[in-house]
Short mmCIF file of C-alpha atoms and ligand atoms in Angstrom, two decimals:
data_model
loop_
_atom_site.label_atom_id
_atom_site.label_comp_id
_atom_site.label_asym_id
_atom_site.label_seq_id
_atom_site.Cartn_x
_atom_site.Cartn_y
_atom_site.Cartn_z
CA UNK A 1 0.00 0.00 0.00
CA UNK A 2 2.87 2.20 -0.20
CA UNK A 3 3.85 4.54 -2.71
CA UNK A 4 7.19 4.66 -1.95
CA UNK A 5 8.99 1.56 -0.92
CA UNK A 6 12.21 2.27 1.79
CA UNK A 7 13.12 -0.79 3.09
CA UNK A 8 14.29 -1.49 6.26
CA UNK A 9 16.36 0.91 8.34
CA UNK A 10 19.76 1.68 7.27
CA UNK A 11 20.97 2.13 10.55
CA UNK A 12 20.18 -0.26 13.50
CA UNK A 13 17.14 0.00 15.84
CA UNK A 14 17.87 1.56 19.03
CA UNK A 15 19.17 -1.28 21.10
CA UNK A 16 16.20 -1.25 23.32
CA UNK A 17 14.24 -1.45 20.34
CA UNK A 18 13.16 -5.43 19.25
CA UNK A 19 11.22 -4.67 16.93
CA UNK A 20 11.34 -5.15 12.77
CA UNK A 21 10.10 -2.32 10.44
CA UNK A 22 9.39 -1.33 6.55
CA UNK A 23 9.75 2.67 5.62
CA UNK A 24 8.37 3.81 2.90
CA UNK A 25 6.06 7.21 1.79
CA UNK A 26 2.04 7.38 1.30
CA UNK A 27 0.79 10.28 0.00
CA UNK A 28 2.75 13.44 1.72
CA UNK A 29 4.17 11.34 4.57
CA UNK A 30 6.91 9.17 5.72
CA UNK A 31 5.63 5.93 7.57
CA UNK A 32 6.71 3.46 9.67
CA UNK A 33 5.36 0.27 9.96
CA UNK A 34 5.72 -2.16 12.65
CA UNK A 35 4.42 -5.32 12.87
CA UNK A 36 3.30 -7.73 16.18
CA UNK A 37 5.41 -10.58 16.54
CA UNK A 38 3.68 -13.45 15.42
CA UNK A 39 1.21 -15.55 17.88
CA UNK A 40 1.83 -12.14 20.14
CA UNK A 41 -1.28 -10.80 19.71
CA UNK A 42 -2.55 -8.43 22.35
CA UNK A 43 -2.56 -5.35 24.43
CA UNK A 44 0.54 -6.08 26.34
CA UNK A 45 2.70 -6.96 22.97
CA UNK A 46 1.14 -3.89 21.22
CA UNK A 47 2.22 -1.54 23.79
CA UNK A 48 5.48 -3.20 23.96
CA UNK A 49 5.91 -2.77 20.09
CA UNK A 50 4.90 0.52 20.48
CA UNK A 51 7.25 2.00 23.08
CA UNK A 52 10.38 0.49 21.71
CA UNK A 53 9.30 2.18 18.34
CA UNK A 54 9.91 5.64 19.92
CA UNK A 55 13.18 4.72 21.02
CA UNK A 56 14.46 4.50 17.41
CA UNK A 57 11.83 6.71 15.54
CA UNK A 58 11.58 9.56 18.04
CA UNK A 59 9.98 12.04 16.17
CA UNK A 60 6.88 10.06 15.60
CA UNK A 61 3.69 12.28 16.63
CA UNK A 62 0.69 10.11 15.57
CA UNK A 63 -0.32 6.71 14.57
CA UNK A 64 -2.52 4.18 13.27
CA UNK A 65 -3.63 0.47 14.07
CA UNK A 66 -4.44 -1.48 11.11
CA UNK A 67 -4.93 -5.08 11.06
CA UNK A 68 -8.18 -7.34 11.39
CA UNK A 69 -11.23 -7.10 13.90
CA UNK A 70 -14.37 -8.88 14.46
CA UNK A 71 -18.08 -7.09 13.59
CA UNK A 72 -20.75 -7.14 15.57
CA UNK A 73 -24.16 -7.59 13.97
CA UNK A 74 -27.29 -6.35 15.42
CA UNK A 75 -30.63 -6.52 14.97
CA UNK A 76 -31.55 -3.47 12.76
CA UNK A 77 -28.89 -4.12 10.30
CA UNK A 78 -27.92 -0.39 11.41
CA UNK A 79 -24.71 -0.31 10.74
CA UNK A 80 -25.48 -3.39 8.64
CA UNK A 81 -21.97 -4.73 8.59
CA UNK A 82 -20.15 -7.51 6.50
CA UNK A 83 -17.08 -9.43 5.89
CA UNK A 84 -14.43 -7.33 4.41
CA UNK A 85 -15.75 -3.93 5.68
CA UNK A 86 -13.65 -1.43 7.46
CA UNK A 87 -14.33 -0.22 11.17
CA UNK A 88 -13.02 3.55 11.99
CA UNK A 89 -12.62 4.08 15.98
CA UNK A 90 -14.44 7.18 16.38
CA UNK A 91 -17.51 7.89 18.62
CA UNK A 92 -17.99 11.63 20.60
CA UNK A 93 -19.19 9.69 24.05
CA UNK A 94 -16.23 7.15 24.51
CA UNK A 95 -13.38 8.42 21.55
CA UNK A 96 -13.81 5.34 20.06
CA UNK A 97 -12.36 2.79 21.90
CA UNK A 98 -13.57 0.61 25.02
CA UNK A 99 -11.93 -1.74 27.01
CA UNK A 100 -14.90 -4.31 27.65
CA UNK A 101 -13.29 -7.02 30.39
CA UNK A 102 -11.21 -4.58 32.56
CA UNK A 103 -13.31 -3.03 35.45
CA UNK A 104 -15.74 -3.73 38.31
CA UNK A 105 -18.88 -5.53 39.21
CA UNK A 106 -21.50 -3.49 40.84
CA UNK A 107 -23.59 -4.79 43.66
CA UNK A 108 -26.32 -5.39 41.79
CA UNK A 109 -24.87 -7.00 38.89
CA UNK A 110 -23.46 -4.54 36.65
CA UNK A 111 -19.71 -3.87 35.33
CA UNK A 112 -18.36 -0.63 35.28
CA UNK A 113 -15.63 0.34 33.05
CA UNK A 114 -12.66 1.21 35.01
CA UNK A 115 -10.22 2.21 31.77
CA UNK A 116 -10.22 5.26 30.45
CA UNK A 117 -8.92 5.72 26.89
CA UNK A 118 -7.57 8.83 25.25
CA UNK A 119 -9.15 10.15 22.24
CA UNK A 120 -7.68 10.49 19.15
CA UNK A 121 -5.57 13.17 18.19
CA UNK A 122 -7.06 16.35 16.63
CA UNK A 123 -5.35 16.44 13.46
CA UNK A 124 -6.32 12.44 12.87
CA UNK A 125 -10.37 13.40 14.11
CA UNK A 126 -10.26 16.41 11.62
CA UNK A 127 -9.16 14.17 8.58
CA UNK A 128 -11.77 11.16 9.54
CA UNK A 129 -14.80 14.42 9.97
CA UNK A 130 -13.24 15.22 6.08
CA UNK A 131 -13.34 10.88 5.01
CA UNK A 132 -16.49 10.92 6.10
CA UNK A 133 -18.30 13.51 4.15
CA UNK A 134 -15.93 13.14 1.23
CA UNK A 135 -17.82 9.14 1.13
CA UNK A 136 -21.25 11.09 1.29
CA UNK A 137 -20.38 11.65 -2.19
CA UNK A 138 -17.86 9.47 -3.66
CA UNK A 139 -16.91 6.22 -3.50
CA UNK A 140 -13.99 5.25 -1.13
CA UNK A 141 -11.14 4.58 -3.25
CA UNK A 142 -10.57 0.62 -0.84
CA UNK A 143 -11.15 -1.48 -3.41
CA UNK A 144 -8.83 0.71 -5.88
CA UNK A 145 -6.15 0.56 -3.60
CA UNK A 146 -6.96 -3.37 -3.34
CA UNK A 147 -6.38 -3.56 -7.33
CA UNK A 148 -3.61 -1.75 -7.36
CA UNK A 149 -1.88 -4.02 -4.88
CA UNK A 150 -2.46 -6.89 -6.75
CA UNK A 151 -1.65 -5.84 -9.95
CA UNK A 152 1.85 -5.20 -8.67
CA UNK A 153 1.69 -8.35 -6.51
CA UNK A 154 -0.01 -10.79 -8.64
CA UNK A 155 0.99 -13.37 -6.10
CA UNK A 156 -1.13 -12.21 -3.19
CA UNK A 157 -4.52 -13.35 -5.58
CA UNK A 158 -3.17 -16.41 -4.53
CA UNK A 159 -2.15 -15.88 -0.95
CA UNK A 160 -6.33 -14.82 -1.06
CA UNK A 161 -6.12 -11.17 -1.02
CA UNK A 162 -8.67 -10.80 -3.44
CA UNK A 163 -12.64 -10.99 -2.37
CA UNK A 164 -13.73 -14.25 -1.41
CA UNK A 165 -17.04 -13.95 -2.87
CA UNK A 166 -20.71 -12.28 -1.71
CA UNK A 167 -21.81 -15.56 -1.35
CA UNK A 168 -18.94 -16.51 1.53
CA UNK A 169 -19.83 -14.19 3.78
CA UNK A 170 -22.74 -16.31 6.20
CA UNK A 171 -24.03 -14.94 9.36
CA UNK A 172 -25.78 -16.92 11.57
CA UNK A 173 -28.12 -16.18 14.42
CA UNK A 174 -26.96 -15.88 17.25
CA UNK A 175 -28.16 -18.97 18.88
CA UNK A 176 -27.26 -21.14 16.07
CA UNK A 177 -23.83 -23.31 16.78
CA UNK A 178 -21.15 -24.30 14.46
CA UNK A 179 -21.30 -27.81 13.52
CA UNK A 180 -17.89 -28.63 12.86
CA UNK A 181 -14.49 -28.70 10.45
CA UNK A 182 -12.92 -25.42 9.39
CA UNK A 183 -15.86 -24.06 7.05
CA UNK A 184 -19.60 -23.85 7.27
CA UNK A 185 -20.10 -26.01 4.60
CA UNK A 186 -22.09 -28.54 6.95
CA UNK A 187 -23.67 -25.13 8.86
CA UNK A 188 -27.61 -25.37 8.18
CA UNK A 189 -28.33 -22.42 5.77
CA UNK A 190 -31.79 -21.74 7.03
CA UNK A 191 -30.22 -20.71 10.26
CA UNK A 192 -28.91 -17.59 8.02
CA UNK A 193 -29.91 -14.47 9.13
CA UNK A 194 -31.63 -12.65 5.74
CA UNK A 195 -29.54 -9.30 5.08
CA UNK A 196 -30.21 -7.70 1.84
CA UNK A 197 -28.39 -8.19 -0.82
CA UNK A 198 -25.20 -6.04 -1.72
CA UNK A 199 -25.42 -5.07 -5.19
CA UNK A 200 -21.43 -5.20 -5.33
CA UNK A 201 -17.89 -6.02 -3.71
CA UNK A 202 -17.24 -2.46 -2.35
CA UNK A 203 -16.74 -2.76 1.78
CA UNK A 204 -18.35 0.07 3.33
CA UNK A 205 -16.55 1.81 6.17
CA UNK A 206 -18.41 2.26 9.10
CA UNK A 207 -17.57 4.79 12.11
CA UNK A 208 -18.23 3.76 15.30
CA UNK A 209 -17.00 2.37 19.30
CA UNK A 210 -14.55 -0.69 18.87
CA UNK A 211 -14.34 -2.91 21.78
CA UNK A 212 -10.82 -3.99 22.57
CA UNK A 213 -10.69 -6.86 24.95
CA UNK A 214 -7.49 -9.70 26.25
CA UNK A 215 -9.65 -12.91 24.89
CA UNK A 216 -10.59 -14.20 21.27
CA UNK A 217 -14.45 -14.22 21.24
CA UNK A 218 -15.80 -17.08 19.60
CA UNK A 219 -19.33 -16.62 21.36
CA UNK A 220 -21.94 -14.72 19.67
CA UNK A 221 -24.03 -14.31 22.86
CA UNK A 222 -20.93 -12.67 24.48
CA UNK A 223 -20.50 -10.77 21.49
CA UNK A 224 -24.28 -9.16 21.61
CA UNK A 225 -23.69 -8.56 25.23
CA UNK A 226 -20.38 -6.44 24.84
CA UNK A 227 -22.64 -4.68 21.85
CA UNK A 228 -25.77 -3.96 24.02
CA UNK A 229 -23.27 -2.64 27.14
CA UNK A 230 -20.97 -0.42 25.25
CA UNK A 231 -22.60 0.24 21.42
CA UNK A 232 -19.57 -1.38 19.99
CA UNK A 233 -19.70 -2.45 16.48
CA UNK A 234 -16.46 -4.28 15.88
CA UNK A 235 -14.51 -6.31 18.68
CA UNK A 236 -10.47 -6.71 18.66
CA UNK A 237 -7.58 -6.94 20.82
CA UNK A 238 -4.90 -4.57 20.20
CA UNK A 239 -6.45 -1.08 20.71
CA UNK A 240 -6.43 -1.02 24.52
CA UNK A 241 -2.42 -1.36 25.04
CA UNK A 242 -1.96 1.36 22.34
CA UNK A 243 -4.49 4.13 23.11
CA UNK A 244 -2.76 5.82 26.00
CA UNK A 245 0.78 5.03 25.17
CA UNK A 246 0.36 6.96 21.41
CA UNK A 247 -2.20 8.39 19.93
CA UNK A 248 -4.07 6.63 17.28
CA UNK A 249 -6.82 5.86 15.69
CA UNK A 250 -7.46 1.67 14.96
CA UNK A 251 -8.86 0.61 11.78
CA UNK A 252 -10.00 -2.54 11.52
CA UNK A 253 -11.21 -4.90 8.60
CA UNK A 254 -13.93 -7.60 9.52
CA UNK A 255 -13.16 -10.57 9.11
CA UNK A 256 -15.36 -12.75 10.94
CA UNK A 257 -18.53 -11.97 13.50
CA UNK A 258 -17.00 -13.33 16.67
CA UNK A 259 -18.91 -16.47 16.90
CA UNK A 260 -18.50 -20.06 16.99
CA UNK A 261 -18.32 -19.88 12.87
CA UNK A 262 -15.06 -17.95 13.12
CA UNK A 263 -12.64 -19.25 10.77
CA UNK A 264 -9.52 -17.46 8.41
CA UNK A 265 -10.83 -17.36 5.28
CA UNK A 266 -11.69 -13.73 5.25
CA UNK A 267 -8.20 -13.27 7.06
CA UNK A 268 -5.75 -11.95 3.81
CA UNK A 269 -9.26 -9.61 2.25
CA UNK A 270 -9.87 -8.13 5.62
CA UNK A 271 -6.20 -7.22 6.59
CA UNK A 272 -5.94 -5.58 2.91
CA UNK A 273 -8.89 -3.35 3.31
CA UNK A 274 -8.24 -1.85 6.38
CA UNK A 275 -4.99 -1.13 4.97
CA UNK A 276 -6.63 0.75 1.86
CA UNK A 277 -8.72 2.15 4.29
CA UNK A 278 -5.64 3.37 5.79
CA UNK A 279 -3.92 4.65 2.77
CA UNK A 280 -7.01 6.58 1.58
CA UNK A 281 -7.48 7.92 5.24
CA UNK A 282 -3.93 9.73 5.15
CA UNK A 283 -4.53 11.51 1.87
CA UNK A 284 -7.10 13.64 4.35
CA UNK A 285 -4.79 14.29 7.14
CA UNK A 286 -3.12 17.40 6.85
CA UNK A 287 0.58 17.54 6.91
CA UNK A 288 0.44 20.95 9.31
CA UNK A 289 -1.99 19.53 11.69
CA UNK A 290 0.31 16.77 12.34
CA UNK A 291 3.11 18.90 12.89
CA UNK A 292 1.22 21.00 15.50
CA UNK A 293 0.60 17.74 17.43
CA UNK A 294 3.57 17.26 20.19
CA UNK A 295 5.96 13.95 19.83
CA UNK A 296 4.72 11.10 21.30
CA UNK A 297 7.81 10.66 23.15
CA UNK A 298 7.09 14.14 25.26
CA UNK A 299 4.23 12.85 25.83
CA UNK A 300 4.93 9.44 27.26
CA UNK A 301 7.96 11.66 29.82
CA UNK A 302 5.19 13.45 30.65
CA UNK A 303 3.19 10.63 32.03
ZN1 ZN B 1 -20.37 -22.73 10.89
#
């Protein structure tokens, strides 16, 4: 997704710094991209990544967390989401990220929310207001960016980059368990809950309260619960160990609905449109904004 490919650094990390990166240029700005270790998934491994980033790339003032999430349905279809759709963090009550298992239990029942996040910079909240209502009018430019990738990568068609199909993407009620083997191909279909029909491949990105939590949810019941408490839309595990160590906002491709169903075939799709998401998302942020925001290293000594 890069317009500019750099490589790797030409001088060494920091030596407190573990972690592996790729420069390159989108649009007006340099990026950095770091990637978890694999099977580290997680709060604690994203903050870790994150820190040691700023020991070699100090200058760093705002970021972005890309990668996969899970949607959450609801009733209404409002936000009707599907596989390979994109999930902004952005809501005015919480900032647009909840941490849904870390709290306390009320006498009579009830968990209160014990984290508090911080919001998303201002120059990254100005350029999502500007996304938004430049999609009230065009089409976002994800599954361009998609095309583009694999023209110059014909290999990743392969590697199942490419979208898996209308007809793959099954969501079942809630109620309704997987039967067994790494597809739905035994799942009963009339179990399906009816959505109408999308009249093409384009994901839609949706704006809205991600819940970031320390487990894998494979239970659609827990799922609708998180939903109904906080008035999250997508679920993932990443955003909590970031928010307050840099500031960010997480975009996340769906790529399954957190229940028993879950399986990777959406995987490769979903990672590649939240990073097209990503890509079109910078063209609105405004080089001078950015530059008015403080280092994230200042920050951190401050804390
Ligand atoms: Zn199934």
């Amino acid at each position: 997704m890069m317009d500019e490919e750099h490589g790797e650094p030409q001088t060494p990390p920091a030596a407190a710094d573990n972690n592996s990166y790729i420069l390159g240029s989108m649009g007006k700005f340099k990026v950095v991209v770091a990637c978890l270790p694999m099977h580290q998934l997680g709060a604690f491994s994203a903050a870790a990544v994150a820190k040691e980033m700023f020991f070699s790339f100090p200058r760093i003032r705002v970021g972005m967390l890309v990668g996969i999430g899970a949607g959450i349905p609801n009733d209404d279809n409002d936000p009707d989401i599907r596989l390979g759709d994109v999930v902004i963090s952005s809501s005015p009550e919480s900032g647009g990220v909840v941490v849904y298992d870390f709290g306390k239990k009320l006498a009579d029942g009830s968990f209160q929310s014990l984290s508090v996040l911080s919001r998303p910079p201002r120059s990254l909240g100005s350029a999502l207001g500007k996304l938004k209502a430049e999609h009230e009018m065009h089409e976002n430019k994800v599954v361009h960016y998609i095309e583009e990738m694999l023209e110059k990568y014909p290999i990743m068609r392969k590697k199942k980059y490419s979208h898996p199909g209308l007809s793959a993407d099954r969501l079942f009620q809630a109620n309704y368990l997987h039967v067994s083997g790494k597809t739905c191909a035994k799942c009963d279909t009339s179990t399906q809950v009816e959505r109408e029909e999308r009249l093409d491949e384009n994901p839609v990105i949706h704006y809205g309260t991600i819940a970031s939590g320390s487990a894998v949810i494979k239970d659609a019941l827990t799922r609708d619960e998180i939903r109904d408490k906080h008035g999250a839309i997508c679920l993932e595990m990443e955003a909590a160990g970031l928010m307050n160590n840099f500031p960010c906002i997480v975009i996340r491709g769906i790529s399954d609905y957190a229940d028993s169903h879950k399986n990777d075939h959406w995987q490769p799709f979903a990672a590649a449109t939240a990073a097209a998401c990503a890509k079109e998302f910078l063209e609105h942020v405004q080089p001078k904004a950015v530059d008015g925001e403080p280092v994230v290293k200042d920050i951190l000594n401050q804390g």
